[in-house]
Structures are given as C-alpha cells and as structure tokens.
C-alpha cells in the first residue's frame, strides 16, 4: 500500500472527503517527521515505535566493483514493531 492508497482507504472507511483524509494522513506523517527530527522517539501503542539512532562511521562494499567505501557518521531511524502488529502477521 502506498500513500495514495492509504488516503483513499481512510476516506472510504471513515466516510470523510478525500481532501480531509489527505490532510489527516499528511499531518500525522509531518508530526512523526518533526518529532524524529528533534531526536524524539515516537511510540504508537499497538503499532510500534520509531527511534532516531546515531550510526558511527563504517566500511561498506560497492556491489559493482567490490571496492570498500567509507560511510560517514549519520542519523538513521530504527523501527520496532508493537505486539498487535506482530500478532497481525502471524
């Protein structure tokens, strides 16, 4: 499912106009992005949590040439699935 499909589904299931559903979905994602940008953890009960994580410098390999490539320090997002999400996949 992509973002457009999610918006269409929210609109249909909750009987709200498409533009309203689009605004709601965009607002939720914007708030999650803003919180992660401030290095806060976002926890959605039953779904999971998004946490910013600092990754140190490491060496990777270029798959085309096999040459080692130095990847600098950076921030990444770690996602941990919640209990209900894990149960829905079983």
PDB file of N, CA and C in Angstrom:
ATOM      1  N   UNK A   1       0.848  -1.173   0.000  1.00  0.00           N
ATOM      2  CA  UNK A   1       0.000   0.000   0.000  1.00  0.00           C
ATOM      3  C   UNK A   1       0.893   1.236   0.000  1.00  0.00           C
ATOM      4  N   UNK A   2       0.568   2.181  -0.852  1.00  0.00           N
ATOM      5  CA  UNK A   2       1.312   3.435  -0.870  1.00  0.00           C
ATOM      6  C   UNK A   2       0.467   4.541  -0.232  1.00  0.00           C
ATOM      7  N   UNK A   3       0.990   5.750  -0.221  1.00  0.00           N
ATOM      8  CA  UNK A   3       0.315   6.860   0.462  1.00  0.00           C
ATOM      9  C   UNK A   3      -1.045   7.163  -0.164  1.00  0.00           C
ATOM     10  N   UNK A   4      -1.123   7.182  -1.493  1.00  0.00           N
ATOM     11  CA  UNK A   4      -2.398   7.477  -2.163  1.00  0.00           C
ATOM     12  C   UNK A   4      -3.450   6.424  -1.824  1.00  0.00           C
ATOM     13  N   UNK A   5      -3.039   5.169  -1.782  1.00  0.00           N
ATOM     14  CA  UNK A   5      -3.974   4.101  -1.436  1.00  0.00           C
ATOM     15  C   UNK A   5      -4.426   4.219   0.020  1.00  0.00           C
ATOM     16  N   UNK A   6      -3.521   4.609   0.905  1.00  0.00           N
ATOM     17  CA  UNK A   6      -3.868   4.805   2.305  1.00  0.00           C
ATOM     18  C   UNK A   6      -4.895   5.928   2.454  1.00  0.00           C
ATOM     19  N   UNK A   7      -4.685   7.027   1.749  1.00  0.00           N
ATOM     20  CA  UNK A   7      -5.616   8.159   1.798  1.00  0.00           C
ATOM     21  C   UNK A   7      -6.992   7.736   1.287  1.00  0.00           C
ATOM     22  N   UNK A   8      -7.015   7.007   0.184  1.00  0.00           N
ATOM     23  CA  UNK A   8      -8.279   6.545  -0.386  1.00  0.00           C
ATOM     24  C   UNK A   8      -9.002   5.610   0.585  1.00  0.00           C
ATOM     25  N   UNK A   9      -8.256   4.727   1.235  1.00  0.00           N
ATOM     26  CA  UNK A   9      -8.832   3.789   2.193  1.00  0.00           C
ATOM     27  C   UNK A   9      -9.397   4.504   3.422  1.00  0.00           C
ATOM     28  N   UNK A  10      -8.657   5.464   3.967  1.00  0.00           N
ATOM     29  CA  UNK A  10      -9.133   6.238   5.123  1.00  0.00           C
ATOM     30  C   UNK A  10     -10.404   6.995   4.746  1.00  0.00           C
ATOM     31  N   UNK A  11     -10.413   7.594   3.581  1.00  0.00           N
ATOM     32  CA  UNK A  11     -11.577   8.342   3.112  1.00  0.00           C
ATOM     33  C   UNK A  11     -12.804   7.432   2.999  1.00  0.00           C
ATOM     34  N   UNK A  12     -12.610   6.268   2.413  1.00  0.00           N
ATOM     35  CA  UNK A  12     -13.721   5.341   2.189  1.00  0.00           C
ATOM     36  C   UNK A  12     -14.235   4.735   3.493  1.00  0.00           C
ATOM     37  N   UNK A  13     -13.334   4.237   4.325  1.00  0.00           N
ATOM     38  CA  UNK A  13     -13.743   3.533   5.553  1.00  0.00           C
ATOM     39  C   UNK A  13     -14.348   4.451   6.602  1.00  0.00           C
ATOM     40  N   UNK A  14     -13.951   5.700   6.617  1.00  0.00           N
ATOM     41  CA  UNK A  14     -14.436   6.618   7.646  1.00  0.00           C
ATOM     42  C   UNK A  14     -15.429   7.640   7.108  1.00  0.00           C
ATOM     43  N   UNK A  15     -15.811   7.466   5.837  1.00  0.00           N
ATOM     44  CA  UNK A  15     -16.832   8.300   5.209  1.00  0.00           C
ATOM     45  C   UNK A  15     -16.528   9.796   5.347  1.00  0.00           C
ATOM     46  N   UNK A  16     -15.302  10.144   4.990  1.00  0.00           N
ATOM     47  CA  UNK A  16     -14.887  11.551   5.006  1.00  0.00           C
ATOM     48  C   UNK A  16     -14.400  11.933   3.611  1.00  0.00           C
ATOM     49  N   UNK A  17     -14.455  13.201   3.273  1.00  0.00           N
ATOM     50  CA  UNK A  17     -13.989  13.626   1.945  1.00  0.00           C
ATOM     51  C   UNK A  17     -12.503  13.292   1.738  1.00  0.00           C
ATOM     52  N   UNK A  18     -12.181  13.071   0.485  1.00  0.00           N
ATOM     53  CA  UNK A  18     -10.807  12.715   0.116  1.00  0.00           C
ATOM     54  C   UNK A  18      -9.801  13.755   0.596  1.00  0.00           C
ATOM     55  N   UNK A  19     -10.119  15.028   0.430  1.00  0.00           N
ATOM     56  CA  UNK A  19      -9.190  16.099   0.845  1.00  0.00           C
ATOM     57  C   UNK A  19      -8.973  16.097   2.351  1.00  0.00           C
ATOM     58  N   UNK A  20     -10.004  15.797   3.112  1.00  0.00           N
ATOM     59  CA  UNK A  20      -9.873  15.725   4.567  1.00  0.00           C
ATOM     60  C   UNK A  20      -8.973  14.557   4.965  1.00  0.00           C
ATOM     61  N   UNK A  21      -9.198  13.406   4.332  1.00  0.00           N
ATOM     62  CA  UNK A  21      -8.367  12.230   4.618  1.00  0.00           C
ATOM     63  C   UNK A  21      -6.910  12.507   4.245  1.00  0.00           C
ATOM     64  N   UNK A  22      -6.706  13.178   3.124  1.00  0.00           N
ATOM     65  CA  UNK A  22      -5.351  13.522   2.688  1.00  0.00           C
ATOM     66  C   UNK A  22      -4.678  14.447   3.704  1.00  0.00           C
ATOM     67  N   UNK A  23      -5.412  15.433   4.199  1.00  0.00           N
ATOM     68  CA  UNK A  23      -4.873  16.355   5.203  1.00  0.00           C
ATOM     69  C   UNK A  23      -4.506  15.620   6.487  1.00  0.00           C
ATOM     70  N   UNK A  24      -5.353  14.697   6.904  1.00  0.00           N
ATOM     71  CA  UNK A  24      -5.092  13.942   8.132  1.00  0.00           C
ATOM     72  C   UNK A  24      -3.845  13.070   8.009  1.00  0.00           C
ATOM     73  N   UNK A  25      -3.746  12.348   6.903  1.00  0.00           N
ATOM     74  CA  UNK A  25      -2.588  11.466   6.703  1.00  0.00           C
ATOM     75  C   UNK A  25      -1.308  12.282   6.620  1.00  0.00           C
ATOM     76  N   UNK A  26      -1.340  13.376   5.885  1.00  0.00           N
ATOM     77  CA  UNK A  26      -0.157  14.236   5.776  1.00  0.00           C
ATOM     78  C   UNK A  26       0.222  14.825   7.125  1.00  0.00           C
ATOM     79  N   UNK A  27      -0.766  15.203   7.924  1.00  0.00           N
ATOM     80  CA  UNK A  27      -0.500  15.785   9.239  1.00  0.00           C
ATOM     81  C   UNK A  27       0.159  14.768  10.170  1.00  0.00           C
ATOM     82  N   UNK A  28      -0.317  13.539  10.150  1.00  0.00           N
ATOM     83  CA  UNK A  28       0.272  12.501  11.003  1.00  0.00           C
ATOM     84  C   UNK A  28       1.731  12.269  10.619  1.00  0.00           C
ATOM     85  N   UNK A  29       1.996  12.120   9.324  1.00  0.00           N
ATOM     86  CA  UNK A  29       3.372  11.901   8.884  1.00  0.00           C
ATOM     87  C   UNK A  29       4.262  13.099   9.197  1.00  0.00           C
ATOM     88  N   UNK A  30       3.732  14.304   9.042  1.00  0.00           N
ATOM     89  CA  UNK A  30       4.516  15.504   9.329  1.00  0.00           C
ATOM     90  C   UNK A  30       4.896  15.571  10.806  1.00  0.00           C
ATOM     91  N   UNK A  31       3.970  15.220  11.692  1.00  0.00           N
ATOM     92  CA  UNK A  31       4.262  15.230  13.127  1.00  0.00           C
ATOM     93  C   UNK A  31       5.304  14.173  13.494  1.00  0.00           C
ATOM     94  N   UNK A  32       5.208  13.001  12.884  1.00  0.00           N
ATOM     95  CA  UNK A  32       6.207  11.961  13.136  1.00  0.00           C
ATOM     96  C   UNK A  32       7.580  12.430  12.666  1.00  0.00           C
ATOM     97  N   UNK A  33       7.643  13.011  11.470  1.00  0.00           N
ATOM     98  CA  UNK A  33       8.918  13.505  10.939  1.00  0.00           C
ATOM     99  C   UNK A  33       9.497  14.611  11.813  1.00  0.00           C
ATOM    100  N   UNK A  34       8.645  15.512  12.286  1.00  0.00           N
ATOM    101  CA  UNK A  34       9.128  16.607  13.122  1.00  0.00           C
ATOM    102  C   UNK A  34       9.688  16.075  14.438  1.00  0.00           C
ATOM    103  N   UNK A  35       8.999  15.133  15.059  1.00  0.00           N
ATOM    104  CA  UNK A  35       9.473  14.565  16.319  1.00  0.00           C
ATOM    105  C   UNK A  35      10.800  13.836  16.120  1.00  0.00           C
ATOM    106  N   UNK A  36      10.917  13.061  15.055  1.00  0.00           N
ATOM    107  CA  UNK A  36      12.179  12.360  14.792  1.00  0.00           C
ATOM    108  C   UNK A  36      13.296  13.353  14.480  1.00  0.00           C
ATOM    109  N   UNK A  37      12.955  14.438  13.813  1.00  0.00           N
ATOM    110  CA  UNK A  37      13.937  15.480  13.526  1.00  0.00           C
ATOM    111  C   UNK A  37      14.486  16.127  14.788  1.00  0.00           C
ATOM    112  N   UNK A  38      13.688  16.133  15.856  1.00  0.00           N
ATOM    113  CA  UNK A  38      14.129  16.672  17.143  1.00  0.00           C
ATOM    114  C   UNK A  38      14.725  15.561  18.023  1.00  0.00           C
ATOM    115  N   UNK A  39      14.988  14.412  17.419  1.00  0.00           N
ATOM    116  CA  UNK A  39      15.614  13.255  18.084  1.00  0.00           C
ATOM    117  C   UNK A  39      14.722  12.664  19.187  1.00  0.00           C
ATOM    118  N   UNK A  40      13.401  12.780  19.028  1.00  0.00           N
ATOM    119  CA  UNK A  40      12.458  12.176  19.956  1.00  0.00           C
ATOM    120  C   UNK A  40      12.013  10.819  19.423  1.00  0.00           C
ATOM    121  N   UNK A  41      11.647   9.928  20.323  1.00  0.00           N
ATOM    122  CA  UNK A  41      11.092   8.642  19.943  1.00  0.00           C
ATOM    123  C   UNK A  41       9.583   8.794  19.801  1.00  0.00           C
ATOM    124  N   UNK A  42       9.018   8.177  18.758  1.00  0.00           N
ATOM    125  CA  UNK A  42       7.575   8.211  18.527  1.00  0.00           C
ATOM    126  C   UNK A  42       7.041   6.808  18.758  1.00  0.00           C
ATOM    127  N   UNK A  43       6.140   6.673  19.742  1.00  0.00           N
ATOM    128  CA  UNK A  43       5.558   5.377  20.064  1.00  0.00           C
ATOM    129  C   UNK A  43       4.067   5.417  19.782  1.00  0.00           C
ATOM    130  N   UNK A  44       3.615   4.482  18.956  1.00  0.00           N
ATOM    131  CA  UNK A  44       2.196   4.351  18.647  1.00  0.00           C
ATOM    132  C   UNK A  44       1.770   3.011  19.231  1.00  0.00           C
ATOM    133  N   UNK A  45       1.008   3.074  20.300  1.00  0.00           N
ATOM    134  CA  UNK A  45       0.632   1.885  21.047  1.00  0.00           C
ATOM    135  C   UNK A  45      -0.002   0.835  20.139  1.00  0.00           C
ATOM    136  N   UNK A  46       0.494  -0.384  20.235  1.00  0.00           N
ATOM    137  CA  UNK A  46      -0.020  -1.481  19.430  1.00  0.00           C
ATOM    138  C   UNK A  46       0.584  -1.572  18.046  1.00  0.00           C
ATOM    139  N   UNK A  47       1.132  -0.487  17.544  1.00  0.00           N
ATOM    140  CA  UNK A  47       1.721  -0.486  16.204  1.00  0.00           C
ATOM    141  C   UNK A  47       3.226  -0.635  16.256  1.00  0.00           C
ATOM    142  N   UNK A  48       3.890   0.256  17.006  1.00  0.00           N
ATOM    143  CA  UNK A  48       5.331   0.185  17.113  1.00  0.00           C
ATOM    144  C   UNK A  48       5.924   1.516  17.489  1.00  0.00           C
ATOM    145  N   UNK A  49       7.253   1.558  17.467  1.00  0.00           N
ATOM    146  CA  UNK A  49       7.934   2.802  17.817  1.00  0.00           C
ATOM    147  C   UNK A  49       9.040   3.096  16.821  1.00  0.00           C
ATOM    148  N   UNK A  50       9.197   4.388  16.559  1.00  0.00           N
ATOM    149  CA  UNK A  50      10.252   4.892  15.697  1.00  0.00           C
ATOM    150  C   UNK A  50      11.237   5.623  16.601  1.00  0.00           C
ATOM    151  N   UNK A  51      12.514   5.292  16.492  1.00  0.00           N
ATOM    152  CA  UNK A  51      13.502   5.934  17.348  1.00  0.00           C
ATOM    153  C   UNK A  51      14.703   6.364  16.511  1.00  0.00           C
ATOM    154  N   UNK A  52      15.156   7.605  16.688  1.00  0.00           N
ATOM    155  CA  UNK A  52      16.363   8.041  15.991  1.00  0.00           C
ATOM    156  C   UNK A  52      17.572   7.331  16.582  1.00  0.00           C
ATOM    157  N   UNK A  53      18.514   6.989  15.727  1.00  0.00           N
ATOM    158  CA  UNK A  53      19.690   6.239  16.171  1.00  0.00           C
ATOM    159  C   UNK A  53      20.910   6.779  15.432  1.00  0.00           C
ATOM    160  N   UNK A  54      21.961   7.058  16.182  1.00  0.00           N
ATOM    161  CA  UNK A  54      23.193   7.550  15.568  1.00  0.00           C
ATOM    162  C   UNK A  54      24.045   6.370  15.145  1.00  0.00           C
ATOM    163  N   UNK A  55      24.510   6.387  13.901  1.00  0.00           N
ATOM    164  CA  UNK A  55      25.376   5.319  13.387  1.00  0.00           C
ATOM    165  C   UNK A  55      26.767   5.889  13.162  1.00  0.00           C
ATOM    166  N   UNK A  56      27.759   5.204  13.670  1.00  0.00           N
ATOM    167  CA  UNK A  56      29.143   5.630  13.511  1.00  0.00           C
ATOM    168  C   UNK A  56      29.651   5.350  12.099  1.00  0.00           C
ATOM    169  N   UNK A  57      30.837   5.842  11.825  1.00  0.00           N
ATOM    170  CA  UNK A  57      31.491   5.594  10.545  1.00  0.00           C
ATOM    171  C   UNK A  57      31.736   4.088  10.389  1.00  0.00           C
ATOM    172  N   UNK A  58      31.493   3.593   9.175  1.00  0.00           N
ATOM    173  CA  UNK A  58      31.723   2.171   8.919  1.00  0.00           C
ATOM    174  C   UNK A  58      32.184   1.985   7.477  1.00  0.00           C
ATOM    175  N   UNK A  59      32.664   0.814   7.179  1.00  0.00           N
ATOM    176  CA  UNK A  59      33.125   0.490   5.838  1.00  0.00           C
ATOM    177  C   UNK A  59      32.136  -0.464   5.192  1.00  0.00           C
ATOM    178  N   UNK A  60      31.716  -0.151   3.990  1.00  0.00           N
ATOM    179  CA  UNK A  60      30.822  -0.999   3.204  1.00  0.00           C
ATOM    180  C   UNK A  60      31.519  -1.349   1.900  1.00  0.00           C
ATOM    181  N   UNK A  61      30.900  -2.204   1.128  1.00  0.00           N
ATOM    182  CA  UNK A  61      31.470  -2.582  -0.165  1.00  0.00           C
ATOM    183  C   UNK A  61      30.565  -2.120  -1.293  1.00  0.00           C
ATOM    184  N   UNK A  62      31.194  -1.564  -2.347  1.00  0.00           N
ATOM    185  CA  UNK A  62      30.463  -1.199  -3.550  1.00  0.00           C
ATOM    186  C   UNK A  62      30.097  -2.498  -4.262  1.00  0.00           C
ATOM    187  N   UNK A  63      28.805  -2.793  -4.471  1.00  0.00           N
ATOM    188  CA  UNK A  63      28.426  -4.075  -5.068  1.00  0.00           C
ATOM    189  C   UNK A  63      28.887  -4.243  -6.515  1.00  0.00           C
ATOM    190  N   UNK A  64      29.094  -3.151  -7.218  1.00  0.00           N
ATOM    191  CA  UNK A  64      29.525  -3.258  -8.617  1.00  0.00           C
ATOM    192  C   UNK A  64      31.016  -3.534  -8.748  1.00  0.00           C
ATOM    193  N   UNK A  65      31.814  -2.886  -7.901  1.00  0.00           N
ATOM    194  CA  UNK A  65      33.268  -3.014  -8.040  1.00  0.00           C
ATOM    195  C   UNK A  65      33.897  -3.851  -6.937  1.00  0.00           C
ATOM    196  N   UNK A  66      33.208  -4.018  -5.831  1.00  0.00           N
ATOM    197  CA  UNK A  66      33.771  -4.753  -4.706  1.00  0.00           C
ATOM    198  C   UNK A  66      34.720  -3.917  -3.861  1.00  0.00           C
ATOM    199  N   UNK A  67      34.925  -2.663  -4.250  1.00  0.00           N
ATOM    200  CA  UNK A  67      35.823  -1.773  -3.521  1.00  0.00           C
ATOM    201  C   UNK A  67      35.206  -1.364  -2.188  1.00  0.00           C
ATOM    202  N   UNK A  68      36.020  -1.253  -1.144  1.00  0.00           N
ATOM    203  CA  UNK A  68      35.486  -0.757   0.130  1.00  0.00           C
ATOM    204  C   UNK A  68      35.163   0.745   0.040  1.00  0.00           C
ATOM    205  N   UNK A  69      34.060   1.127   0.671  1.00  0.00           N
ATOM    206  CA  UNK A  69      33.618   2.522   0.678  1.00  0.00           C
ATOM    207  C   UNK A  69      33.403   2.931   2.127  1.00  0.00           C
ATOM    208  N   UNK A  70      33.963   4.059   2.498  1.00  0.00           N
ATOM    209  CA  UNK A  70      33.807   4.562   3.854  1.00  0.00           C
ATOM    210  C   UNK A  70      32.506   5.366   3.939  1.00  0.00           C
ATOM    211  N   UNK A  71      31.615   4.953   4.829  1.00  0.00           N
ATOM    212  CA  UNK A  71      30.342   5.642   5.030  1.00  0.00           C
ATOM    213  C   UNK A  71      30.456   6.431   6.322  1.00  0.00           C
ATOM    214  N   UNK A  72      30.236   7.739   6.232  1.00  0.00           N
ATOM    215  CA  UNK A  72      30.404   8.627   7.371  1.00  0.00           C
ATOM    216  C   UNK A  72      29.329   8.462   8.439  1.00  0.00           C
ATOM    217  N   UNK A  73      29.521   9.117   9.566  1.00  0.00           N
ATOM    218  CA  UNK A  73      28.527   9.046  10.640  1.00  0.00           C
ATOM    219  C   UNK A  73      27.222   9.701  10.195  1.00  0.00           C
ATOM    220  N   UNK A  74      26.110   9.144  10.676  1.00  0.00           N
ATOM    221  CA  UNK A  74      24.809   9.653  10.248  1.00  0.00           C
ATOM    222  C   UNK A  74      23.726   9.237  11.235  1.00  0.00           C
ATOM    223  N   UNK A  75      22.575   9.869  11.107  1.00  0.00           N
ATOM    224  CA  UNK A  75      21.403   9.506  11.889  1.00  0.00           C
ATOM    225  C   UNK A  75      20.518   8.599  11.040  1.00  0.00           C
ATOM    226  N   UNK A  76      19.934   7.596  11.664  1.00  0.00           N
ATOM    227  CA  UNK A  76      19.008   6.693  10.992  1.00  0.00           C
ATOM    228  C   UNK A  76      17.795   6.499  11.907  1.00  0.00           C
ATOM    229  N   UNK A  77      16.757   5.892  11.377  1.00  0.00           N
ATOM    230  CA  UNK A  77      15.556   5.620  12.158  1.00  0.00           C
ATOM    231  C   UNK A  77      15.428   4.119  12.356  1.00  0.00           C
ATOM    232  N   UNK A  78      15.226   3.728  13.602  1.00  0.00           N
ATOM    233  CA  UNK A  78      15.021   2.331  13.932  1.00  0.00           C
ATOM    234  C   UNK A  78      13.534   2.142  14.222  1.00  0.00           C
ATOM    235  N   UNK A  79      12.925   1.105  13.656  1.00  0.00           N
ATOM    236  CA  UNK A  79      11.525   0.804  13.913  1.00  0.00           C
ATOM    237  C   UNK A  79      11.435  -0.516  14.657  1.00  0.00           C
ATOM    238  N   UNK A  80      10.660  -0.518  15.728  1.00  0.00           N
ATOM    239  CA  UNK A  80      10.418  -1.742  16.485  1.00  0.00           C
ATOM    240  C   UNK A  80       8.915  -1.990  16.457  1.00  0.00           C
ATOM    241  N   UNK A  81       8.510  -3.117  15.895  1.00  0.00           N
ATOM    242  CA  UNK A  81       7.094  -3.445  15.765  1.00  0.00           C
ATOM    243  C   UNK A  81       6.465  -3.719  17.123  1.00  0.00           C
ATOM    244  N   UNK A  82       5.222  -3.271  17.279  1.00  0.00           N
ATOM    245  CA  UNK A  82       4.472  -3.488  18.512  1.00  0.00           C
ATOM    246  C   UNK A  82       3.839  -4.872  18.536  1.00  0.00           C
ATOM    247  N   UNK A  83       3.288  -5.211  19.673  1.00  0.00           N
ATOM    248  CA  UNK A  83       2.704  -6.545  19.870  1.00  0.00           C
ATOM    249  C   UNK A  83       1.542  -6.823  18.919  1.00  0.00           C
ATOM    250  N   UNK A  84       0.642  -5.851  18.749  1.00  0.00           N
ATOM    251  CA  UNK A  84      -0.521  -6.066  17.866  1.00  0.00           C
ATOM    252  C   UNK A  84      -0.094  -6.212  16.413  1.00  0.00           C
ATOM    253  N   UNK A  85       0.909  -5.448  15.992  1.00  0.00           N
ATOM    254  CA  UNK A  85       1.406  -5.551  14.618  1.00  0.00           C
ATOM    255  C   UNK A  85       2.018  -6.925  14.391  1.00  0.00           C
ATOM    256  N   UNK A  86       2.810  -7.382  15.325  1.00  0.00           N
ATOM    257  CA  UNK A  86       3.415  -8.714  15.193  1.00  0.00           C
ATOM    258  C   UNK A  86       2.346  -9.793  15.156  1.00  0.00           C
ATOM    259  N   UNK A  87       1.324  -9.654  16.000  1.00  0.00           N
ATOM    260  CA  UNK A  87       0.250 -10.652  16.040  1.00  0.00           C
ATOM    261  C   UNK A  87      -0.553 -10.669  14.740  1.00  0.00           C
ATOM    262  N   UNK A  88      -0.698  -9.515  14.089  1.00  0.00           N
ATOM    263  CA  UNK A  88      -1.472  -9.466  12.853  1.00  0.00           C
ATOM    264  C   UNK A  88      -0.763 -10.175  11.696  1.00  0.00           C
ATOM    265  N   UNK A  89       0.524 -10.362  11.815  1.00  0.00           N
ATOM    266  CA  UNK A  89       1.297 -11.032  10.773  1.00  0.00           C
ATOM    267  C   UNK A  89       1.351 -12.540  10.947  1.00  0.00           C
ATOM    268  N   UNK A  90       0.992 -13.012  12.126  1.00  0.00           N
ATOM    269  CA  UNK A  90       1.082 -14.458  12.410  1.00  0.00           C
ATOM    270  C   UNK A  90      -0.049 -15.217  11.781  1.00  0.00           C
TER     271      UNK A  90
END
